[in-house]
Short mmCIF file of N, CA and C in Angstrom, two decimals:
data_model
loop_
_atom_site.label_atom_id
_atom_site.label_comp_id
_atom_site.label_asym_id
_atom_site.label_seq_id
_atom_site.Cartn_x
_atom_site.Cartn_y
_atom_site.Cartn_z
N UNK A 1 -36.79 -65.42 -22.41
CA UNK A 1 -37.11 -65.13 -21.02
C UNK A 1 -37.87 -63.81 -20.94
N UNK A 2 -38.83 -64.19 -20.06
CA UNK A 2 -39.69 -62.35 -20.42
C UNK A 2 -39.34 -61.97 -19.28
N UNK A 3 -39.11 -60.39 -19.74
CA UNK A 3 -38.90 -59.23 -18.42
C UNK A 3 -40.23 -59.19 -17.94
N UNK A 4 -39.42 -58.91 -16.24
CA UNK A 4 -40.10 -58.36 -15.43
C UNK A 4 -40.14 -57.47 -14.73
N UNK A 5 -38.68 -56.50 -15.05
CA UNK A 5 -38.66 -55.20 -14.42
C UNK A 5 -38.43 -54.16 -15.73
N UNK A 6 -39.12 -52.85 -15.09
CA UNK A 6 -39.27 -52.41 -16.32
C UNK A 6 -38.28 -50.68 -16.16
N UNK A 7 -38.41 -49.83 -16.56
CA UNK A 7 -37.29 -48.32 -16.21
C UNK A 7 -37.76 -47.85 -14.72
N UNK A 8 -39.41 -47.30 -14.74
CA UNK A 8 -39.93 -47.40 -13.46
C UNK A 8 -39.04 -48.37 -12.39
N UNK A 9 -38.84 -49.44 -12.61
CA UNK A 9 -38.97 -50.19 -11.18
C UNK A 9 -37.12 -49.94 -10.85
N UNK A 10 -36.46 -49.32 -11.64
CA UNK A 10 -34.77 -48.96 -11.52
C UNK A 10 -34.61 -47.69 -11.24
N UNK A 11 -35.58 -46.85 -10.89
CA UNK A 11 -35.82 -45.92 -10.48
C UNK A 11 -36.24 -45.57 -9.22
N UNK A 12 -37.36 -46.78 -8.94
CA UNK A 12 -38.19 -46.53 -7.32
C UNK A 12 -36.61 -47.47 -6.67
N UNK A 13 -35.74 -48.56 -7.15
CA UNK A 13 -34.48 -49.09 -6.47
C UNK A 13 -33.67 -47.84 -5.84
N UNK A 14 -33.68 -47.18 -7.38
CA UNK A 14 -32.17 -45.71 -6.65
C UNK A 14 -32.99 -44.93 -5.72
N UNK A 15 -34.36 -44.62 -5.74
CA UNK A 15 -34.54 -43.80 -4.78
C UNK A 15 -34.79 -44.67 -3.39
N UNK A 16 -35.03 -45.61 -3.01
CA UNK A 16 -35.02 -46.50 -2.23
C UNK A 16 -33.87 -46.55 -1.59
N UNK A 17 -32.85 -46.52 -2.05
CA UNK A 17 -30.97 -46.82 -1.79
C UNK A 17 -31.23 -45.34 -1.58
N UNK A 18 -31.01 -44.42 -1.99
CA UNK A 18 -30.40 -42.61 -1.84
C UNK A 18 -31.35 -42.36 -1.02
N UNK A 19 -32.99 -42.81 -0.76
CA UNK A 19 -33.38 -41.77 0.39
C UNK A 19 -34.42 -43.43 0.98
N UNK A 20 -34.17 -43.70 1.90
CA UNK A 20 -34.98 -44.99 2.36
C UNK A 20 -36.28 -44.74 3.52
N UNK A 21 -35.70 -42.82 3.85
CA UNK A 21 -37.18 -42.74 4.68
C UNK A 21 -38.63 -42.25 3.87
N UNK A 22 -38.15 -42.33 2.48
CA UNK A 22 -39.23 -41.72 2.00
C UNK A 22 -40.27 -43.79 1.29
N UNK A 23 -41.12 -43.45 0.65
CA UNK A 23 -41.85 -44.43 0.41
C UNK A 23 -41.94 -44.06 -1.32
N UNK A 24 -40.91 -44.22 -2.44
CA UNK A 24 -41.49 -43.82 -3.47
C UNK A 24 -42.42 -44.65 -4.03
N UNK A 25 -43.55 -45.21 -3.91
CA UNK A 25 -44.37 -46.26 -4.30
C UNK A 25 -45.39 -45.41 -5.59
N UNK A 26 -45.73 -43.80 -4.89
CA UNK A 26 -46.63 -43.15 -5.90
C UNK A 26 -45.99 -42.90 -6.88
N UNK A 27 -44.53 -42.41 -6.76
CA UNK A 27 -43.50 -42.59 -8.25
C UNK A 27 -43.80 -43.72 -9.03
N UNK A 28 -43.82 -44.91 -8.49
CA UNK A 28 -44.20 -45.98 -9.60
C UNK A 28 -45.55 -45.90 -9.98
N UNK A 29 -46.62 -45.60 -10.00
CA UNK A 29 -47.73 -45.45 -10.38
C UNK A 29 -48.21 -44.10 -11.36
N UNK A 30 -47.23 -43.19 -11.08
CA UNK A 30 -47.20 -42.11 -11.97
C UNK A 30 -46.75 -42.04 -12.77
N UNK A 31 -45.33 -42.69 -12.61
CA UNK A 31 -44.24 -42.87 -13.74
C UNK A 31 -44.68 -43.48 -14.80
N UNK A 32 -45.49 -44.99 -14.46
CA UNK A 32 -46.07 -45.84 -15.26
C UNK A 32 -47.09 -45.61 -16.05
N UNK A 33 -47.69 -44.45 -15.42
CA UNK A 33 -49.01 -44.33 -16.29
C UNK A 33 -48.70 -42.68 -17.37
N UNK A 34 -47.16 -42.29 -16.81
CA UNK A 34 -46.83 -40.96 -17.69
C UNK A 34 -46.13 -41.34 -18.79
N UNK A 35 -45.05 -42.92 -18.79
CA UNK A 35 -43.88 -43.38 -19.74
C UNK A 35 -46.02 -44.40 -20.91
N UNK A 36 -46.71 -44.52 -20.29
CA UNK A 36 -47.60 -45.56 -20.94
C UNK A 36 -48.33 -44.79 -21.55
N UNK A 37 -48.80 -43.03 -20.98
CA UNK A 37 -49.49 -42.07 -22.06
C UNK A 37 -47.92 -42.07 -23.00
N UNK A 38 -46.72 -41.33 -23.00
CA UNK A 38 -46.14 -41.24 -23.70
C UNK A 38 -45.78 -42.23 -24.93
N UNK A 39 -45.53 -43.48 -24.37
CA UNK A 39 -45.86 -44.46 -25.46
C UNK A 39 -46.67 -44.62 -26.41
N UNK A 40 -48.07 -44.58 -25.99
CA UNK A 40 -49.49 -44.77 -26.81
C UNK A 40 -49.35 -43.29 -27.48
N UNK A 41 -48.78 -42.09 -27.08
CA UNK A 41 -49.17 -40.85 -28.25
C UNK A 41 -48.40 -41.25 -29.21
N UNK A 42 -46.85 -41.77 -28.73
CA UNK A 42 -46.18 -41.68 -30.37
C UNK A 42 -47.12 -42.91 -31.24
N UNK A 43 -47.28 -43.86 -30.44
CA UNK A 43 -48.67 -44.89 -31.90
C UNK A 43 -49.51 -44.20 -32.35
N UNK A 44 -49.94 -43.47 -31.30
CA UNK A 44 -51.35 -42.92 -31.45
C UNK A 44 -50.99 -41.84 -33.10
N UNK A 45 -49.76 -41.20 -32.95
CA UNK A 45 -49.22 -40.09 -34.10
C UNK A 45 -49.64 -41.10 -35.54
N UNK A 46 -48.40 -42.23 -35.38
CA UNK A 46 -48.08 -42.96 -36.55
C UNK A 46 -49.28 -43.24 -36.89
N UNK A 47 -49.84 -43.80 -36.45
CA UNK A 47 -51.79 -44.43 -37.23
C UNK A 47 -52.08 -42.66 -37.73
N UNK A 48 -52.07 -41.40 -36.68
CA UNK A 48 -52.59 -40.06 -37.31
C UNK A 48 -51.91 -40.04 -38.57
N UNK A 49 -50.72 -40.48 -38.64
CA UNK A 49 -49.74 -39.51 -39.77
C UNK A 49 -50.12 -40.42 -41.21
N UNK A 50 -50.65 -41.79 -40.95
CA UNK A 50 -50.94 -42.16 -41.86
C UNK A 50 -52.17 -42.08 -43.22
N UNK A 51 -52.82 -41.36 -42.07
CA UNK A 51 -54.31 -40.82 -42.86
C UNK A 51 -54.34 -39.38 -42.83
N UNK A 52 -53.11 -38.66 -42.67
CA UNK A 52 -52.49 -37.22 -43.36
C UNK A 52 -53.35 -36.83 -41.70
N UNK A 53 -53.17 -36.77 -40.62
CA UNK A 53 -53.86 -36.14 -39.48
C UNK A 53 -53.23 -35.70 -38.77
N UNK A 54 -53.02 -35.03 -37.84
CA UNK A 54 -52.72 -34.32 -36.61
C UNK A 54 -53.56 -35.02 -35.66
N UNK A 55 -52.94 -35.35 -34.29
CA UNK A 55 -54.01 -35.59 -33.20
C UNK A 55 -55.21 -34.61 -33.37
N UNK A 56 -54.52 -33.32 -33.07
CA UNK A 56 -55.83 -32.01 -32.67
C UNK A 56 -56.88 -32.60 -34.18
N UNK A 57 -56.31 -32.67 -35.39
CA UNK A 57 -57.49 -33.32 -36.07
C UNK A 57 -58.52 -34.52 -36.19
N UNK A 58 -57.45 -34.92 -35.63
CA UNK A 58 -58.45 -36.03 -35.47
C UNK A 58 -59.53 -36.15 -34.29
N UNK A 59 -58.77 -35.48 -33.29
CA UNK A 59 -59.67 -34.88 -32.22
C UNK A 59 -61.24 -34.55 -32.83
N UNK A 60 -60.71 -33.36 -33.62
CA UNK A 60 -62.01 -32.06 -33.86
C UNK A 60 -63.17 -33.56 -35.29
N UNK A 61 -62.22 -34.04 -35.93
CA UNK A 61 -63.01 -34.76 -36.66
C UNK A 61 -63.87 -36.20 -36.22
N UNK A 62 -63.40 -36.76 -34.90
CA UNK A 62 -63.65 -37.32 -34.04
C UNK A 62 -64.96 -37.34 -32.92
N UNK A 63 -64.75 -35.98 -32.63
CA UNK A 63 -65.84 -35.49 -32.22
C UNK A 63 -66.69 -35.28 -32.50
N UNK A 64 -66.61 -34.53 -34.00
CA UNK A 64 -68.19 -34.55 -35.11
C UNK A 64 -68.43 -35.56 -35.21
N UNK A 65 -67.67 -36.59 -35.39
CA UNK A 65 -68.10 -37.95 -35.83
C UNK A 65 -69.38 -38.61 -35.30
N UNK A 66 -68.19 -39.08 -33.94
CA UNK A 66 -69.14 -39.53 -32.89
C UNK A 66 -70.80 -38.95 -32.12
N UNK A 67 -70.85 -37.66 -32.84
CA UNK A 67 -71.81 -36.52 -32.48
C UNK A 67 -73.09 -37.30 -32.71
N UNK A 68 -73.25 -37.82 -33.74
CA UNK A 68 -74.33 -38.74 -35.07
C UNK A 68 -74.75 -37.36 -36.00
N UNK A 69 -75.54 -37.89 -36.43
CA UNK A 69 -75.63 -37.09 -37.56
C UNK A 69 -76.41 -35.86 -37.18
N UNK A 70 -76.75 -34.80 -37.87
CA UNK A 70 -76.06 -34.46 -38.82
C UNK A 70 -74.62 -34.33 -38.63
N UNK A 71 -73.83 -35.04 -38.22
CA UNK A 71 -72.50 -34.60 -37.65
C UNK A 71 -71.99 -33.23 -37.54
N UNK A 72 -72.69 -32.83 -36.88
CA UNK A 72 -72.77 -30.68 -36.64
C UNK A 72 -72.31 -30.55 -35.12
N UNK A 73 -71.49 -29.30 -34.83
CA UNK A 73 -71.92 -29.20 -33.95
C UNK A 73 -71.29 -27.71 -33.75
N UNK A 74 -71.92 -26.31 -32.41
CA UNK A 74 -71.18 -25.68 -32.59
C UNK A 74 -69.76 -25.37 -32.54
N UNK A 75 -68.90 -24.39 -32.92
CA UNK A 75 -67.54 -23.87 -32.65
C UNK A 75 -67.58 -23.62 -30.95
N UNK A 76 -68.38 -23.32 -30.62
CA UNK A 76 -68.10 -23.33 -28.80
C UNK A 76 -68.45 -24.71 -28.22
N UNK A 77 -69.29 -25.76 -28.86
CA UNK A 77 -69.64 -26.90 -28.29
C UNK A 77 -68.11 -27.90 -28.86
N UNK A 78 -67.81 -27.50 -29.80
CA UNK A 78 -66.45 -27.98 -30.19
C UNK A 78 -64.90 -27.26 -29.40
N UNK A 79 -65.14 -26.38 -28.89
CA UNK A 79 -64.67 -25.87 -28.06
C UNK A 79 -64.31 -26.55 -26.48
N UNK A 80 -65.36 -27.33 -26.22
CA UNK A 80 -65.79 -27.06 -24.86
C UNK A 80 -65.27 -28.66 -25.12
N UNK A 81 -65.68 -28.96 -25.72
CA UNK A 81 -65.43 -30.78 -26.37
C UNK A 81 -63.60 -30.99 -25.95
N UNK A 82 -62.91 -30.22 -27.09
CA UNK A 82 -61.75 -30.76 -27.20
C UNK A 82 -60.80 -29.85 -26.39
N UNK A 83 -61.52 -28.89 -25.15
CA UNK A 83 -60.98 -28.30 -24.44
C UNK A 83 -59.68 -27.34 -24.65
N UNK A 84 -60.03 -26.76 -25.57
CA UNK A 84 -58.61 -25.68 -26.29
C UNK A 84 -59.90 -24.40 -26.65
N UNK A 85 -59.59 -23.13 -26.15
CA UNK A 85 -59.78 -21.84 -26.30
C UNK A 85 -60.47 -21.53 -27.68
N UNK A 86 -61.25 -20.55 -27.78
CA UNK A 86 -62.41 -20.45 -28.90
C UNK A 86 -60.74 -20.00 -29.91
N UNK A 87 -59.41 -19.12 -29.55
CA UNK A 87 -59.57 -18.61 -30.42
C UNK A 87 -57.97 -19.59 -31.23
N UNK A 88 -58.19 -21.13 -30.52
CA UNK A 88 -57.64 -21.71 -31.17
C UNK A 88 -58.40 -22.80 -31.95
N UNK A 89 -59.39 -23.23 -31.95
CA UNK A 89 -60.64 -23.69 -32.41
C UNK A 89 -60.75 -23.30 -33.87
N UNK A 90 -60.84 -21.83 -33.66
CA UNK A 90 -61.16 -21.24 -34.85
C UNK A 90 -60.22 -21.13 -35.91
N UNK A 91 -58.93 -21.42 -35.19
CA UNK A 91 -57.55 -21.09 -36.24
C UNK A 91 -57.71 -23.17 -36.63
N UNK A 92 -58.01 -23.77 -35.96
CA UNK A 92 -58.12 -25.07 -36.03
C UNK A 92 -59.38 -25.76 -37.46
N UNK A 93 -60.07 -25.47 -36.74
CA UNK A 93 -61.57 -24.76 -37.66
C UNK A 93 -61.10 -24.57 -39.46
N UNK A 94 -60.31 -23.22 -39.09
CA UNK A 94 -59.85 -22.74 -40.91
C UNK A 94 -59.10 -23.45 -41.37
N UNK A 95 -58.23 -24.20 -40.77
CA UNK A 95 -57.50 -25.30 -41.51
C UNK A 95 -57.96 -26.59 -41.87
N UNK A 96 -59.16 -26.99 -41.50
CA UNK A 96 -60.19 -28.26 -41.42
C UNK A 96 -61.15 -27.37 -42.67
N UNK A 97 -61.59 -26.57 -42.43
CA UNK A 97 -62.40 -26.04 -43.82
C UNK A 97 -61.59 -25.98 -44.97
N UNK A 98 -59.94 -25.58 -45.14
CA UNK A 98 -59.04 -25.69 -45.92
C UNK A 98 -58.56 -26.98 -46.96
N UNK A 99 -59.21 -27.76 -45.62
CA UNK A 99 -58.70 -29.06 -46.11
C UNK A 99 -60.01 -30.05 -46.99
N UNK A 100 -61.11 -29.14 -46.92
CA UNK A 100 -62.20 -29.76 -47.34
C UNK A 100 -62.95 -30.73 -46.36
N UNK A 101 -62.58 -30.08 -44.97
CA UNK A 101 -62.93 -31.83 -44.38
C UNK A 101 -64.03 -31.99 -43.59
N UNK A 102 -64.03 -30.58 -43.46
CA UNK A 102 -65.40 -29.71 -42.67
C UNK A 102 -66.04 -28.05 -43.29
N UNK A 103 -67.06 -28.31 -42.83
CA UNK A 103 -67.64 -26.55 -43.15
C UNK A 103 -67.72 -25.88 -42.32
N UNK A 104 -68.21 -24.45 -42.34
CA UNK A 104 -68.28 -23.52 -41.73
C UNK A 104 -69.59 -22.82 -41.87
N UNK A 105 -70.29 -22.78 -41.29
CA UNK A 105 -72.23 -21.82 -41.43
C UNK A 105 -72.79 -21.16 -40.53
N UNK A 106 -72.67 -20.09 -40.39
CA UNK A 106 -74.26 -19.56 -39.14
C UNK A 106 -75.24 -20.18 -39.10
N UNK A 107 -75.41 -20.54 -37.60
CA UNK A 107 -76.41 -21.10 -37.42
C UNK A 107 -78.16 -20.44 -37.75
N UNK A 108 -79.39 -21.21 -38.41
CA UNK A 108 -80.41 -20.07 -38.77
C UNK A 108 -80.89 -19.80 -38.24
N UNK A 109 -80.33 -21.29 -36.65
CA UNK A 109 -81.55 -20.20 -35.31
C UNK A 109 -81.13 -19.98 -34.31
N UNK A 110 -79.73 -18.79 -34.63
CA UNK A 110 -79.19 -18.24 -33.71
C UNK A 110 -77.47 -17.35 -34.85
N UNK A 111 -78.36 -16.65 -35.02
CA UNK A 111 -77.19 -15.89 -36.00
C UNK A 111 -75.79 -15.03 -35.02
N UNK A 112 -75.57 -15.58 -33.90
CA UNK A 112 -74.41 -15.30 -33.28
C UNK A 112 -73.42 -16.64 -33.22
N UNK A 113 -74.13 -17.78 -33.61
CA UNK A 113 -73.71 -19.27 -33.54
C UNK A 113 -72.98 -19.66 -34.93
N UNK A 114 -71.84 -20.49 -34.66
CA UNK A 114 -71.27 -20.80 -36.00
C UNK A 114 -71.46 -22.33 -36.12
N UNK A 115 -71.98 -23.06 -37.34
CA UNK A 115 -72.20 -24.46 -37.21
C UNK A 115 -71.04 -25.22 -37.79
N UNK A 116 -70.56 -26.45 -37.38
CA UNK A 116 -68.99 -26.41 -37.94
C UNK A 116 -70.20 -28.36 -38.33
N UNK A 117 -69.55 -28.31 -39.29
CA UNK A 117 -70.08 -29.92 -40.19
C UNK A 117 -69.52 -30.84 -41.04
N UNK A 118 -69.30 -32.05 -40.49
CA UNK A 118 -69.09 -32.44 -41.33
C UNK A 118 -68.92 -33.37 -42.15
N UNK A 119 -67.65 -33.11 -43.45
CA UNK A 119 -68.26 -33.15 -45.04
C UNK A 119 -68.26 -34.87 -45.47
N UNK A 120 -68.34 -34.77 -46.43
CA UNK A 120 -68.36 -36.48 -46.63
C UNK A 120 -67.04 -36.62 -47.02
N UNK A 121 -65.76 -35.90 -47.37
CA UNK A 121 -64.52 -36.45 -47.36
C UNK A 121 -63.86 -36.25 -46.12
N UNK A 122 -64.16 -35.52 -44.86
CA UNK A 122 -64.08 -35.70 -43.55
C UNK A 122 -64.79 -36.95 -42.76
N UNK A 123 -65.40 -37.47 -43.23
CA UNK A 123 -66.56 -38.61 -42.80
C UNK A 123 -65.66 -39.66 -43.27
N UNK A 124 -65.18 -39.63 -44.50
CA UNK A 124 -64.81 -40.57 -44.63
C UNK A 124 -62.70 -40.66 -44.61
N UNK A 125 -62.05 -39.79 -44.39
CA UNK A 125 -61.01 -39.60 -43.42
C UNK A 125 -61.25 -40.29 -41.89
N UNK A 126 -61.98 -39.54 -40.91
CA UNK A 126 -62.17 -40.23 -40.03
C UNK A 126 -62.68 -41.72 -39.49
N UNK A 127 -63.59 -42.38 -40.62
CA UNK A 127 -63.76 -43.49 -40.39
C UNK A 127 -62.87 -44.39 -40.66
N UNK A 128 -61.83 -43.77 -41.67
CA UNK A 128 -60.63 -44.77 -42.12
C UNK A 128 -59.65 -44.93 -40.62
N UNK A 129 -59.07 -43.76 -40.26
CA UNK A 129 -58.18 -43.05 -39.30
C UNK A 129 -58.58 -43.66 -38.04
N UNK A 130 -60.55 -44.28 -37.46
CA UNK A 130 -60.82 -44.21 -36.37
C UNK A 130 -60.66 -46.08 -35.92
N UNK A 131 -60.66 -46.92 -37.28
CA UNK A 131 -61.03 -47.82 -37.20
C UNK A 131 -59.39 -48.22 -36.96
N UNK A 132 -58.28 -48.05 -37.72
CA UNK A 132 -57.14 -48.13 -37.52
C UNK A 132 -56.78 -47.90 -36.22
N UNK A 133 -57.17 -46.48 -35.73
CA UNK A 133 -57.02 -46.05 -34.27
C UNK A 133 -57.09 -47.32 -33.20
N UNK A 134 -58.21 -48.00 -33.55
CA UNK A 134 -58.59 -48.38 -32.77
C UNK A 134 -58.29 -50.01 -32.34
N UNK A 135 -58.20 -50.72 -33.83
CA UNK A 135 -57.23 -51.47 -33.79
C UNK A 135 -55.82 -51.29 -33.52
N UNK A 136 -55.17 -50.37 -33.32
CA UNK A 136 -54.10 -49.97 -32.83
C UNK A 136 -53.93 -50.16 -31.16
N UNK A 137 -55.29 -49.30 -30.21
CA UNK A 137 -55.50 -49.61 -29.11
C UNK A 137 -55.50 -50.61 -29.08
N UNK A 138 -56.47 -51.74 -29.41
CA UNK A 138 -56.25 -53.00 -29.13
C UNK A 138 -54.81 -53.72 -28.90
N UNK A 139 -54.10 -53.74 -30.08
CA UNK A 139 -52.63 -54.12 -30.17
C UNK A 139 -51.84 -53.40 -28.75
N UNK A 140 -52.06 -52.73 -28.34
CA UNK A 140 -51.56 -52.11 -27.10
C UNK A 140 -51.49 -52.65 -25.88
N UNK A 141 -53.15 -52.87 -26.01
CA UNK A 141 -53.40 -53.34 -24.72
C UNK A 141 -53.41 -55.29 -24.75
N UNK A 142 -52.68 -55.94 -26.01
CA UNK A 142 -53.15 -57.71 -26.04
C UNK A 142 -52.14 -58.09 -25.01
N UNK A 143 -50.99 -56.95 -23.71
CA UNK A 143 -50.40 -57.78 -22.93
C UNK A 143 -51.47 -58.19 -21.81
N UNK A 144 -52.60 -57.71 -21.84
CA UNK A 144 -54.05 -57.75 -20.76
C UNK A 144 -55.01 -58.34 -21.32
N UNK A 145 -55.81 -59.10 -20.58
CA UNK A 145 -56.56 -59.87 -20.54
C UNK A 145 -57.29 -59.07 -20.57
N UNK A 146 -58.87 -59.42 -21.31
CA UNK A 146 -59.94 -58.57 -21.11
C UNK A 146 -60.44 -57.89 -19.99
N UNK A 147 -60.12 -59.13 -18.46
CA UNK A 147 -60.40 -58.84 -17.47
C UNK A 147 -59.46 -57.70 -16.93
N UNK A 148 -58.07 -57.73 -17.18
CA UNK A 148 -57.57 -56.86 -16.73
C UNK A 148 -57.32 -55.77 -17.53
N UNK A 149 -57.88 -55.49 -18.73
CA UNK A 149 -57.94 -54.49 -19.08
C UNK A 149 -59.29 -53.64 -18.66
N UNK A 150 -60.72 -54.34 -18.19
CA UNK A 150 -61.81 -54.00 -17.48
C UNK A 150 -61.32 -53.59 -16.28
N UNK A 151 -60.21 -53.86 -15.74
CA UNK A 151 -60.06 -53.40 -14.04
C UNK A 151 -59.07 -52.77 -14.25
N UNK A 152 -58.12 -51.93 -14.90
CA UNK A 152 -57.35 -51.33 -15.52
C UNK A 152 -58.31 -49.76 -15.93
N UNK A 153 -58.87 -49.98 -16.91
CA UNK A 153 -60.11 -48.62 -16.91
C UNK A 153 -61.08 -48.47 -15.66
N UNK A 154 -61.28 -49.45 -14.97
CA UNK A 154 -62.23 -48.91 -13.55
C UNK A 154 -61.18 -48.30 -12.64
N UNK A 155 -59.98 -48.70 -12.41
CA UNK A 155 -59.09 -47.77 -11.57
C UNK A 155 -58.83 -46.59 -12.45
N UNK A 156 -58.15 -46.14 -13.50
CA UNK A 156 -57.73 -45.42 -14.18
C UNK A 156 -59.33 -43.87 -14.09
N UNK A 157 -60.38 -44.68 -13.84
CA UNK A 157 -61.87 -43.91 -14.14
C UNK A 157 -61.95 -43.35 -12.70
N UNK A 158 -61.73 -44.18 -11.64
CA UNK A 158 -61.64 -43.65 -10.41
C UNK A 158 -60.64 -42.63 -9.98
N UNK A 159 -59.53 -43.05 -10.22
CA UNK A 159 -58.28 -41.81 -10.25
C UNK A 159 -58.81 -40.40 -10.80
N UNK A 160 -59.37 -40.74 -12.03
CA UNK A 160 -59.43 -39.53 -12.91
C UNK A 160 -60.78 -38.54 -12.08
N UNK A 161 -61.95 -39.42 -11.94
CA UNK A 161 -62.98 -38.87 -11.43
C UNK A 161 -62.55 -38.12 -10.12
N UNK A 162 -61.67 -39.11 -8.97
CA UNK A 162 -61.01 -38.01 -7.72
C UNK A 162 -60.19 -37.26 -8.31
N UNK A 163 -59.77 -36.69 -9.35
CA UNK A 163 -59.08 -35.03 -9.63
C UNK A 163 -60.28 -34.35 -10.18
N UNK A 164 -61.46 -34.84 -10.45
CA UNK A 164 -62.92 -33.97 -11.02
C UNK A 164 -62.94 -33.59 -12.47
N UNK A 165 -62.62 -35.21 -12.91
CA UNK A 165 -62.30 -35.21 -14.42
C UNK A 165 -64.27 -35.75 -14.38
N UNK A 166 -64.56 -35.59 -15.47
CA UNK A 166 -66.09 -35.55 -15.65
C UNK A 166 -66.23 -34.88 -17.50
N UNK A 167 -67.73 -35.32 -17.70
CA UNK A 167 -67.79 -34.72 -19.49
C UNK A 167 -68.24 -33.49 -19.35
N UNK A 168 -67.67 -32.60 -20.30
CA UNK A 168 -68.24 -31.93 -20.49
C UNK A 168 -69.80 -30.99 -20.21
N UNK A 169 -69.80 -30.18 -19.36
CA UNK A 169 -71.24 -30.27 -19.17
C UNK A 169 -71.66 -31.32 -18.03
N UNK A 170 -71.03 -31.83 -17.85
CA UNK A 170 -71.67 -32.41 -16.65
C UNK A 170 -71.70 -31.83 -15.14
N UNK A 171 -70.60 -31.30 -15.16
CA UNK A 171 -70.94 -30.18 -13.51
C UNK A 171 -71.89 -29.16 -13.78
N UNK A 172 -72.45 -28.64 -15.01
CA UNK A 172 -73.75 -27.79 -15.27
C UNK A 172 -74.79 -28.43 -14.76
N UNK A 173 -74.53 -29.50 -15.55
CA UNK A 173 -75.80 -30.07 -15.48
C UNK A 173 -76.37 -30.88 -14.17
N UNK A 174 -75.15 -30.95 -13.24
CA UNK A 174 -75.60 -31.08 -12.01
C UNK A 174 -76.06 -30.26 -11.05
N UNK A 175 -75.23 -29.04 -11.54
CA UNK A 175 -75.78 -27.67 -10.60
C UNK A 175 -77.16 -27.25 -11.13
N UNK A 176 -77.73 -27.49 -12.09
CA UNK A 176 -78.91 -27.17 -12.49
C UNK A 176 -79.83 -27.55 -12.08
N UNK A 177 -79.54 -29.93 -11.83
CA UNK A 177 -80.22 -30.14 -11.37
C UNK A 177 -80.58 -30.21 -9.70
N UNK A 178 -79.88 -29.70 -9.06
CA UNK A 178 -80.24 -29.26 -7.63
C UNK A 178 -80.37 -28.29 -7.32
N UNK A 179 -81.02 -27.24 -8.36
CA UNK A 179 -81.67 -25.95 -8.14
C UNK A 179 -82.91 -26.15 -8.18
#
């Protein structure tokens, strides 16, 4: 017999019974989407832990990845990327150069710039780590239909966009362009 109520919905009941003038309906929509990030990080770990990673690494190696080649990019553009402070980047940074998985270079045309790159046993860490990743997502999401996993990310994109979630650089680059 498959369930159909899930911790959320024994929760919006008690508050329903203990306070009935309130409407907890946004509790279930928050709850659901805070117990469903929490879920997907601990998978998200186990696939990391298997290819020796840390999220934050796979993050920072992730990001070069997807960059294209030369898979470079700076310590402040990597910064700005995985949204954590230059001067945890950099402690992030030395342990990724430690590990062989990335480099470290001044840039030659701009000797205040650090170029972070990377290596071909980081290249090939992350492609192992990303493809797993990702078949992993999949397995996550096979209780949804394609369709409703397409209308699942268009709400989830709308939510996010009304709190003024956006890439990187993109509110620059809008204020720039209406100057």
């Amino acid at each position: 017999m498959e369930q159909t109520e899930d911790h959320v919905d024994r929760v919006l009941r008690q508050w329903r019974a203990e306070r009935p003038d309130i409407d907890p309906s946004p509790m279930g929509v928050i709850g659901r989407i805070s117990r469903a990030a929490q879920t997907l990080s601990k998978r998200n770990r186990v696939v990391f832990a298997r290819h020796e990673l840390q999220p934050w690494e796979f993050d920072i190696l992730a990001t070069l990845r997807r960059s294209g080649p030369p898979y470079q990019m700076t310590a402040g553009g990597l910064s700005g990327a995985s949204m954590v402070t230059s001067g945890a980047i950099t402690n992030r940074i030395d342990h990724l150069v430690s590990r062989g998985l990335v480099t470290r270079a001044t840039d030659p045309g701009n000797r205040r710039s650090v170029l972070i790159t990377l290596t071909d046993a980081g290249r090939d860490v992350i492609d192992g780590a990303v493809t797993d990743h990702v078949s992993g997502e999949a397995q996550s999401l096979a209780a949804l239909s394609p369709g409703e996993q397409d209308q699942l990310a268009a709400l989830l994109r709308k939510l996010l966009l009304s709190h003024g979630d956006a890439p990187a650089g993109a509110q620059a680059g809008a204020a720039s362009s209406r100057a």
